[in-house]
PDB file of C-alpha atoms and ligand atoms in Angstrom:
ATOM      1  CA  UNK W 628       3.152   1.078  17.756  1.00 83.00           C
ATOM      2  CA  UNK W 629       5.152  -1.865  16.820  1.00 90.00           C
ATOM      3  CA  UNK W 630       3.247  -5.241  15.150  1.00 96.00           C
ATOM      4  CA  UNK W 631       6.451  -7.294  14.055  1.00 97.00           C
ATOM      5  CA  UNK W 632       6.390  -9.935  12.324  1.00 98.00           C
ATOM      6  CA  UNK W 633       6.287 -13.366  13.961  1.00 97.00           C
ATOM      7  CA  UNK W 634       8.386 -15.475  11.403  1.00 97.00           C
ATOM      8  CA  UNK W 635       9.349 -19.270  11.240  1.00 96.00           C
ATOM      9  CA  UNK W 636      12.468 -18.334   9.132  1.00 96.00           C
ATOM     10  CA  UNK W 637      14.870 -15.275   9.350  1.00 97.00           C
ATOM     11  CA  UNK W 638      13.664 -12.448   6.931  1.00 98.00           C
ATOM     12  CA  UNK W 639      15.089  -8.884   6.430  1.00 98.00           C
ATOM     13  CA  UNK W 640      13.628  -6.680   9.567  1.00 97.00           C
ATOM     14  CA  UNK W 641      12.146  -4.245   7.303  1.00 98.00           C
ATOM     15  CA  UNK W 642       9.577  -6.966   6.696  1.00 98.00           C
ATOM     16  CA  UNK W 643       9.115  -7.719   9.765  1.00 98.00           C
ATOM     17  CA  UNK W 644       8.859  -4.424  10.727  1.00 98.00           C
ATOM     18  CA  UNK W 645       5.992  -3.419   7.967  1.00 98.00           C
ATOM     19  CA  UNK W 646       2.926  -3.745   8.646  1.00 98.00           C
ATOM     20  CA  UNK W 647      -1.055  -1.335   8.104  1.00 98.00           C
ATOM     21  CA  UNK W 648      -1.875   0.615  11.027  1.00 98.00           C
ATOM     22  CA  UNK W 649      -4.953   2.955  11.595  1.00 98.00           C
ATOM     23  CA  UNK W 650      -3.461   4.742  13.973  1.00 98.00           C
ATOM     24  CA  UNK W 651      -1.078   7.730  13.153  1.00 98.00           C
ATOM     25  CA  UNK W 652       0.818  10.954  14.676  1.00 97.00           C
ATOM     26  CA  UNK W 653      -0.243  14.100  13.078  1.00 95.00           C
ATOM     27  CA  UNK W 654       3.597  14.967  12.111  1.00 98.00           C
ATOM     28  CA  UNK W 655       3.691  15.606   8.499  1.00 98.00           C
ATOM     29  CA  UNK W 656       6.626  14.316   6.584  1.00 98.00           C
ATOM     30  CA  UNK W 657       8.664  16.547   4.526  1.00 98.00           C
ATOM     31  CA  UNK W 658       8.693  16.791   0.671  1.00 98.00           C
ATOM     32  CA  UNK W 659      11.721  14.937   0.186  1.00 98.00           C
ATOM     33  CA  UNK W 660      10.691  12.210   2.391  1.00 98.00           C
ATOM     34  CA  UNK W 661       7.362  12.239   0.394  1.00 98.00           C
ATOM     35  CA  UNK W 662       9.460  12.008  -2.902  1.00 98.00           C
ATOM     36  CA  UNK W 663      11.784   9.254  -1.502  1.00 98.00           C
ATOM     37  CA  UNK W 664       8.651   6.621  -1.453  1.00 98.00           C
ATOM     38  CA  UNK W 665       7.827   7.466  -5.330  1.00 99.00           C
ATOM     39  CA  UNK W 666      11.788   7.608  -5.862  1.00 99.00           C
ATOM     40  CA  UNK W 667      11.568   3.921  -4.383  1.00 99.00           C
ATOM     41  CA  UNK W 668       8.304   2.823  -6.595  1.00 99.00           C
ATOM     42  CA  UNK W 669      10.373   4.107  -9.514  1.00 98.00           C
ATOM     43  CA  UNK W 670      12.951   1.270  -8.959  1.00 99.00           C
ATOM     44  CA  UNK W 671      10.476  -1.669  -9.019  1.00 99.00           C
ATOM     45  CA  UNK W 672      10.925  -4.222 -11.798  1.00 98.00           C
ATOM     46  CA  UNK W 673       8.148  -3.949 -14.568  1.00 98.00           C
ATOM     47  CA  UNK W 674       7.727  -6.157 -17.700  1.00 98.00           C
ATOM     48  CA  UNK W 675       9.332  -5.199 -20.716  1.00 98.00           C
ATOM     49  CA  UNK W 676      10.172  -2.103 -18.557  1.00 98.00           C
ATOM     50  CA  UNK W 677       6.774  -0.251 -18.787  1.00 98.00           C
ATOM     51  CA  UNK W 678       6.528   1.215 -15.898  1.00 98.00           C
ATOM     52  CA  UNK W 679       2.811   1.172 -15.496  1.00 98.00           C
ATOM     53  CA  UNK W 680       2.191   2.725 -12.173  1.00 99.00           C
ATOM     54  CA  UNK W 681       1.111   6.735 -11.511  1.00 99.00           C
ATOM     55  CA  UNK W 682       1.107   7.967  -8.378  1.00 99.00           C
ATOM     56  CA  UNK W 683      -1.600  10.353  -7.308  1.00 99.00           C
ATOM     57  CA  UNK W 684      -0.595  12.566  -3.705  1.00 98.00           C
ATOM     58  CA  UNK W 685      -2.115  14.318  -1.489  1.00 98.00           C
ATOM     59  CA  UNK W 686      -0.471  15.810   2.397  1.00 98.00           C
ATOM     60  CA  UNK W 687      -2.056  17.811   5.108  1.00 98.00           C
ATOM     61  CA  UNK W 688       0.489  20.753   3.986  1.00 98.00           C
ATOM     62  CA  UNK W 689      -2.527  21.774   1.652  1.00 98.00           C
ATOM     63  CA  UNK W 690      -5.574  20.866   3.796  1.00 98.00           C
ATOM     64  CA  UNK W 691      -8.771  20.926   0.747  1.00 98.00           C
ATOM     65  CA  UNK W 692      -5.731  19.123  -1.405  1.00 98.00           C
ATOM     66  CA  UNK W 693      -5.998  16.558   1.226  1.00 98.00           C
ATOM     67  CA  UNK W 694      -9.891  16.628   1.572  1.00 98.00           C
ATOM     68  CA  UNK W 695     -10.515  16.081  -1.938  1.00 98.00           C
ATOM     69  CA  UNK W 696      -8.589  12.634  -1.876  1.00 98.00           C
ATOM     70  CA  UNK W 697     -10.124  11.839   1.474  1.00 98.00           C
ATOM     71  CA  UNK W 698     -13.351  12.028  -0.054  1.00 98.00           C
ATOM     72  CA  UNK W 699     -12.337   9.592  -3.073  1.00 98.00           C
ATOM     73  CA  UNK W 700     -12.427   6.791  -0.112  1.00 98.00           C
ATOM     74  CA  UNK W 701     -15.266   5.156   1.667  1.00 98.00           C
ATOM     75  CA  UNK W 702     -16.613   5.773   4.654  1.00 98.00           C
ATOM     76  CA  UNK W 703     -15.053   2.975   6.901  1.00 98.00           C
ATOM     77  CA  UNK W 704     -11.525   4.130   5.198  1.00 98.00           C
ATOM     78  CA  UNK W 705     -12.041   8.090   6.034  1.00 98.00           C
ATOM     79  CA  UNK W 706     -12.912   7.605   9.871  1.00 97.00           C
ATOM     80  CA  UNK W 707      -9.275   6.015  10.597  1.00 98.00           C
ATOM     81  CA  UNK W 708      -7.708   6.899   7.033  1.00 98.00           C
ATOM     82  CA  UNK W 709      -8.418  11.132   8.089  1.00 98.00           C
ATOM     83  CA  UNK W 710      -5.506  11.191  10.302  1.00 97.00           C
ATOM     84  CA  UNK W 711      -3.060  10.068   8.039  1.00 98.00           C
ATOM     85  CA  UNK W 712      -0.829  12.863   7.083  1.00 98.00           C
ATOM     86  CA  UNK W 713      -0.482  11.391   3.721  1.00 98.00           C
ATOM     87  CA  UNK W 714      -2.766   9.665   1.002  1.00 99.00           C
ATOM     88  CA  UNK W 715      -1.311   8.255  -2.133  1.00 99.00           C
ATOM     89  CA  UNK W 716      -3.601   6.668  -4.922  1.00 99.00           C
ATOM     90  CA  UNK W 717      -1.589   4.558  -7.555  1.00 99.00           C
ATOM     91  CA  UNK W 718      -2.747   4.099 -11.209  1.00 99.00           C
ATOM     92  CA  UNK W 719      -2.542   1.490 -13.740  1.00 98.00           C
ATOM     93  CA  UNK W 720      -2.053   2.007 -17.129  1.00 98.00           C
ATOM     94  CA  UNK W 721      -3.378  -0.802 -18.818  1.00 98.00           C
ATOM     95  CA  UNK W 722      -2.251  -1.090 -22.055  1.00 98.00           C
ATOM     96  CA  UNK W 723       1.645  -1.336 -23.316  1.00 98.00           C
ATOM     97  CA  UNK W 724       3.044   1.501 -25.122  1.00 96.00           C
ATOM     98  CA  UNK W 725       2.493  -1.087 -28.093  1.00 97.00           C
ATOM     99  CA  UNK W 726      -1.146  -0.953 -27.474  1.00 97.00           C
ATOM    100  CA  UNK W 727      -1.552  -4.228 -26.014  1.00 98.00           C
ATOM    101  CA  UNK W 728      -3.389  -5.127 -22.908  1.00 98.00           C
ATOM    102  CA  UNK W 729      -0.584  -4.906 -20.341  1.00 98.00           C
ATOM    103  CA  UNK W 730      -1.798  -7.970 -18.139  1.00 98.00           C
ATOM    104  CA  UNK W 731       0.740  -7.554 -16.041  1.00 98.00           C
ATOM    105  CA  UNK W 732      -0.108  -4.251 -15.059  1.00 98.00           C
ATOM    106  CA  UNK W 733      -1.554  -4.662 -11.859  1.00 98.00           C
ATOM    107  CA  UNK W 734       1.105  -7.288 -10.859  1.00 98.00           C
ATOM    108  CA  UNK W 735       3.524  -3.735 -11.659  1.00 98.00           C
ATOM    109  CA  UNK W 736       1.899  -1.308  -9.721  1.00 99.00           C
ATOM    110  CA  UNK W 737       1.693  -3.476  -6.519  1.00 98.00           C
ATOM    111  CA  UNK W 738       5.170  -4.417  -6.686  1.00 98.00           C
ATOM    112  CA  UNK W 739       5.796  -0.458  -6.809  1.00 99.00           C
ATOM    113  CA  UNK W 740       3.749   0.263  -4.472  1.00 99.00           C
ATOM    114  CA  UNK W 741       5.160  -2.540  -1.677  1.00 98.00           C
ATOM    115  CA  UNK W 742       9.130  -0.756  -2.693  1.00 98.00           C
ATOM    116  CA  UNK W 743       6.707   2.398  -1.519  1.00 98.00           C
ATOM    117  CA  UNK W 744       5.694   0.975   1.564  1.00 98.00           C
ATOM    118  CA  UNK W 745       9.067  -0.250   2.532  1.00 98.00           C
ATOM    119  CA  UNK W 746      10.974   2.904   1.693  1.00 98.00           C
ATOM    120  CA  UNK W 747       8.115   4.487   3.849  1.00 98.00           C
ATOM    121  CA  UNK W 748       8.975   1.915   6.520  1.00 98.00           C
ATOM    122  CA  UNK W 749      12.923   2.263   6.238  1.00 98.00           C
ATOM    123  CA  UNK W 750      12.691   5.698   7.758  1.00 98.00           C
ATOM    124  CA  UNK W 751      10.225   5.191  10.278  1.00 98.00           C
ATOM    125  CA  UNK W 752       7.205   5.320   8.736  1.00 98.00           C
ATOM    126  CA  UNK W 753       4.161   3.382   7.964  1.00 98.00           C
ATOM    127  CA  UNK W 754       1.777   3.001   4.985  1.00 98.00           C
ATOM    128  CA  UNK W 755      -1.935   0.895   4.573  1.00 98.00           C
ATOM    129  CA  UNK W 756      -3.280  -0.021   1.416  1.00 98.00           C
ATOM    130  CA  UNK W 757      -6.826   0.191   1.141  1.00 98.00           C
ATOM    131  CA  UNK W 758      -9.255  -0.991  -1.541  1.00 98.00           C
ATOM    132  CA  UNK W 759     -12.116   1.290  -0.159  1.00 98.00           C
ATOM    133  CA  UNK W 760     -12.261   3.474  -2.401  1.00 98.00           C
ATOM    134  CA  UNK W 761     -14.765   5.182  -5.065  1.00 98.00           C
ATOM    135  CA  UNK W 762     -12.872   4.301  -8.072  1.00 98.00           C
ATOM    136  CA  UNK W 763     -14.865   6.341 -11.063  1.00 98.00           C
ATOM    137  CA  UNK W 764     -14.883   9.455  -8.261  1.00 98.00           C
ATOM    138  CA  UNK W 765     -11.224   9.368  -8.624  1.00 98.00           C
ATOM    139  CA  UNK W 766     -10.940   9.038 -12.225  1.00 98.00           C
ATOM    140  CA  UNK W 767     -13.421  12.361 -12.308  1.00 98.00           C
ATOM    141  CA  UNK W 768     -12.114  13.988  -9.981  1.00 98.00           C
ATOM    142  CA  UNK W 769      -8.605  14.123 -10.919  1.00 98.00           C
ATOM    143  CA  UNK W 770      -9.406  13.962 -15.013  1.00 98.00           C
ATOM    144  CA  UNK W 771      -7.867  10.270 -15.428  1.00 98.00           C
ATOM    145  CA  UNK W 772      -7.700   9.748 -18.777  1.00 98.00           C
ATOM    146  CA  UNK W 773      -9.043   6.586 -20.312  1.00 98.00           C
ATOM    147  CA  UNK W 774      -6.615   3.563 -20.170  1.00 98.00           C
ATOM    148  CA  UNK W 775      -5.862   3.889 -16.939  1.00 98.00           C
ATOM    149  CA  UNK W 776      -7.319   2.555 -13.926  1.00 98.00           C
ATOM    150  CA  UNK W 777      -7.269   3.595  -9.991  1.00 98.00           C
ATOM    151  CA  UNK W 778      -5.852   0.532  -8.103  1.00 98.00           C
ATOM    152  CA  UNK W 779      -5.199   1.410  -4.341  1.00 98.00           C
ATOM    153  CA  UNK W 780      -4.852   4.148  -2.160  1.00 99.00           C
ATOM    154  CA  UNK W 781      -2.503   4.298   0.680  1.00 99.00           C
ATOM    155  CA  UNK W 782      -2.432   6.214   3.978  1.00 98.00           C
ATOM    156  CA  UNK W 783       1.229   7.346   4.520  1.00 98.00           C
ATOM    157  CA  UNK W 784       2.223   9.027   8.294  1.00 98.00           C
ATOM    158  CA  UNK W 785       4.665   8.215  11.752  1.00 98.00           C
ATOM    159  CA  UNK W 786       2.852   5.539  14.069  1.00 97.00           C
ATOM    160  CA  UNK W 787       0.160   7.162  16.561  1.00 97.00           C
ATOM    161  CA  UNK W 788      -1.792   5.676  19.825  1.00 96.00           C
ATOM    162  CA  UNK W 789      -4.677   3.089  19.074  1.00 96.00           C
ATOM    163  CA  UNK W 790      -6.390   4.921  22.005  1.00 96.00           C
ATOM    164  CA  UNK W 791      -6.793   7.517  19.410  1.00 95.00           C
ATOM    165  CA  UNK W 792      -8.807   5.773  17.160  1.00 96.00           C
ATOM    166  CA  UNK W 793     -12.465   5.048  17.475  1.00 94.00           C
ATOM    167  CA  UNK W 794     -13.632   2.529  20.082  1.00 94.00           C
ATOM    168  CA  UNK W 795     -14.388  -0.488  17.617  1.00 94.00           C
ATOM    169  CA  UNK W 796     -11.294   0.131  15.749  1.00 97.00           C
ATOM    170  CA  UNK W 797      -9.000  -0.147  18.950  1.00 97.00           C
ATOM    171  CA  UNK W 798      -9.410  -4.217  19.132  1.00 96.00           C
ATOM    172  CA  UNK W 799      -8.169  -4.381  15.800  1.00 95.00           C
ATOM    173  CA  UNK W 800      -5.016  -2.109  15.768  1.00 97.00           C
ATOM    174  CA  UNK W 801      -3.853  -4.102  18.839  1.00 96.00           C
ATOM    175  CA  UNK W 802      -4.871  -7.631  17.778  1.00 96.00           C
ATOM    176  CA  UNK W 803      -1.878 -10.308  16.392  1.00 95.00           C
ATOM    177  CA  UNK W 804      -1.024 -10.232  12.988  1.00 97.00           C
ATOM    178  CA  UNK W 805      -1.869 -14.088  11.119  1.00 97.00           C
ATOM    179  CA  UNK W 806      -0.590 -15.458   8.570  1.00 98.00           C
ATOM    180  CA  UNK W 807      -0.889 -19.064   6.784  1.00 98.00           C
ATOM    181  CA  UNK W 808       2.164 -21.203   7.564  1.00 97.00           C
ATOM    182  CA  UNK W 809       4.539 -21.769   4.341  1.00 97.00           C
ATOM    183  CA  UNK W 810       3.509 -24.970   3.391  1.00 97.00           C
ATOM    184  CA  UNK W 811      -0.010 -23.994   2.511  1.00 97.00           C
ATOM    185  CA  UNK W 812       1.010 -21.902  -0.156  1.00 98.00           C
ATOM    186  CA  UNK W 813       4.103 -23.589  -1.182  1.00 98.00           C
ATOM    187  CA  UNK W 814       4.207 -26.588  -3.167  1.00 98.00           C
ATOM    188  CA  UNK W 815       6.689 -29.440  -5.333  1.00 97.00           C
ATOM    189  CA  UNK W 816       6.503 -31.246  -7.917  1.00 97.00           C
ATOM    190  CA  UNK W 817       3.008 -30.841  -8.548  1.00 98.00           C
ATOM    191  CA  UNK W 818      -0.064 -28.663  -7.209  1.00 98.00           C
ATOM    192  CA  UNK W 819      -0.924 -29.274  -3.368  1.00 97.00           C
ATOM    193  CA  UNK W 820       2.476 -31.304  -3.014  1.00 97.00           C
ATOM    194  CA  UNK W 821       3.844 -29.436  -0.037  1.00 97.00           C
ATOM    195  CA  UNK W 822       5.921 -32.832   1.168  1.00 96.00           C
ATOM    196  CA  UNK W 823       9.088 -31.755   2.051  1.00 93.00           C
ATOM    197  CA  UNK W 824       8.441 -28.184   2.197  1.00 95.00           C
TER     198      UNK W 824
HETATM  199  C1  FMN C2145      -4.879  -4.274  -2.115  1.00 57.43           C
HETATM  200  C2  FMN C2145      -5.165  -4.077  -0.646  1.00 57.43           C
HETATM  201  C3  FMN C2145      -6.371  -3.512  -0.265  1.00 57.43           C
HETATM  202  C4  FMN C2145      -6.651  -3.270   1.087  1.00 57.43           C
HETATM  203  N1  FMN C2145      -7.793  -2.591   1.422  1.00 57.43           N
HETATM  204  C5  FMN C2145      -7.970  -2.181   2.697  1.00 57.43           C
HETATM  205  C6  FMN C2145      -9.040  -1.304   3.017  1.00 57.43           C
HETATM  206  O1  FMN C2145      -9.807  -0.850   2.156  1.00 57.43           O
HETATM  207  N2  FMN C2145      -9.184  -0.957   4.317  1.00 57.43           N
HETATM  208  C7  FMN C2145      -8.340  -1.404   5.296  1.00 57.43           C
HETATM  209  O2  FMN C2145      -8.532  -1.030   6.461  1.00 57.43           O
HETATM  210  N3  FMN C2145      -7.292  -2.206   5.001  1.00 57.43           N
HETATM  211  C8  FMN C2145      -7.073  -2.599   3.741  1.00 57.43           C
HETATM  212  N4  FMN C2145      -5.983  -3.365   3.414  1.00 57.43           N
HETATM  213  C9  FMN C2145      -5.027  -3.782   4.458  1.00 57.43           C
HETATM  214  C10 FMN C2145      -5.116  -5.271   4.745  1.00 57.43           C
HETATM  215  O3  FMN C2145      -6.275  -5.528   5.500  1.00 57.43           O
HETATM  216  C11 FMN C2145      -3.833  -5.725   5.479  1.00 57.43           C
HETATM  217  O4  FMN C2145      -2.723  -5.552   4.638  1.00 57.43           O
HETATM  218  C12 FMN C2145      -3.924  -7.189   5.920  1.00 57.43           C
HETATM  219  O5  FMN C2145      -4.931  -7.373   6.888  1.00 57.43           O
HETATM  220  C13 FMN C2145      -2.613  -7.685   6.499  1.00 57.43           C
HETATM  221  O6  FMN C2145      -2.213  -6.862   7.564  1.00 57.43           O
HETATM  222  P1  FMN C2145      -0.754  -6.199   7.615  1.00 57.43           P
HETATM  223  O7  FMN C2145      -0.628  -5.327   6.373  1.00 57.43           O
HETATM  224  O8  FMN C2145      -0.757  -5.370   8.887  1.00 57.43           O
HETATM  225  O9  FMN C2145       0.261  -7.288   7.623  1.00 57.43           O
HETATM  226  C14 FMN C2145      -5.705  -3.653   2.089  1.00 57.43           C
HETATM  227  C15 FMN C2145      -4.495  -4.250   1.681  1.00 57.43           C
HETATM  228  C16 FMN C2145      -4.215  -4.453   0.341  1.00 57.43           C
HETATM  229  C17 FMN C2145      -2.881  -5.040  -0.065  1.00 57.43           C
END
């Protein structure tokens, strides 16, 4: 299903194109489709270079592989998340190799993860980020050492029907995408100027 973008200014259709669906088609993607989004995450910017992001992967090639992951996410997340044939959980590390707090860490791992998403989206694919997740159940169950923090997971797979999902999750899936306009976020000269904008 398609959910483009309704934009006040010409962007690149990729972004238009993006967007987090529940719904997905059971085809599993192949390995090096699978590497190409952490390929893409690779080639995000990062201050001083550090590269903080880990990427944690899971497909429905190796079904328990898959389960364990699933069950690192909460409930409202599993129902839709389930039929994803790929989940991806992406790691902070929050300290420089210096051994100062990295406090742009987080700032590094999104940006990663949104070259992810579009690289997922370039060849036809779509990826949701969730939040809803147990976040010490993933440091146990996949030994994270300390330093490093669990900051989203993402369902990976090829659009599916939203008459496949659950009832109360249809509405959603279908619903228009909003955004705020531009000028609410975007300011001159000083904070909540948006004159001219
Ligand atoms: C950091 C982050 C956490 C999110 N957590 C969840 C989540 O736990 N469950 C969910 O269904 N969607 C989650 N989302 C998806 C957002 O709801 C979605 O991106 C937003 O509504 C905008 O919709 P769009 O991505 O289709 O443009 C999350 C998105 C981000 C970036």
């Amino acid at each position: 299903m398609e959910k483009k973008a309704r934009t006040n200014y010409p962007i690149n259709d990729l972004l238009v194109r993006r967007w987090s669906p529940r719904a997905f088609s059971s085809r599993i993607p192949g390995k090096e489709i699978v590497l190409s989004f952490f390929e893409a995450a690779r080639w995000a910017p990062s201050c001083f270079n550090e590269q903080p992001w880990t990427f944690i992967y899971a497909t429905k090639e190796d079904p328990e592989e898959f389960q364990t992951m699933l069950d690192c996410l909460v409930p409202g997340n599993v129902r839709w998340a389930s039929e994803a044939p790929v989940l991806v959980i992406a790691v902070a590390a929050e300290k420089f190799a210096s051994g100062r707090d990295n406090l742009w860490a987080w700032h590094d791992v999104g940006m990663a993860v949104e070259n992810l998403i579009l690289e997922a989206t370039s060849k036809g694919l779509f990826a949701h980020p969730m939040a809803g997740f147990d976040g010490d159940k993933i440091k146990e169950t996949y030994d994270i050492p300390e330093g490093y923090t669990p900051v989203t997971a993402i369902a990976i797979g090829y659009p599916g029907e939203a008459s496949s999902l659950p009832e109360d999750l249809q509405e959603a899936e279908v619903a228009q995408r909003e955004r705020k306009a531009v000028y609410e976020f975007t300011f001159r000269r000083t904070w909540g100027d948006n004159r001219g904008v």
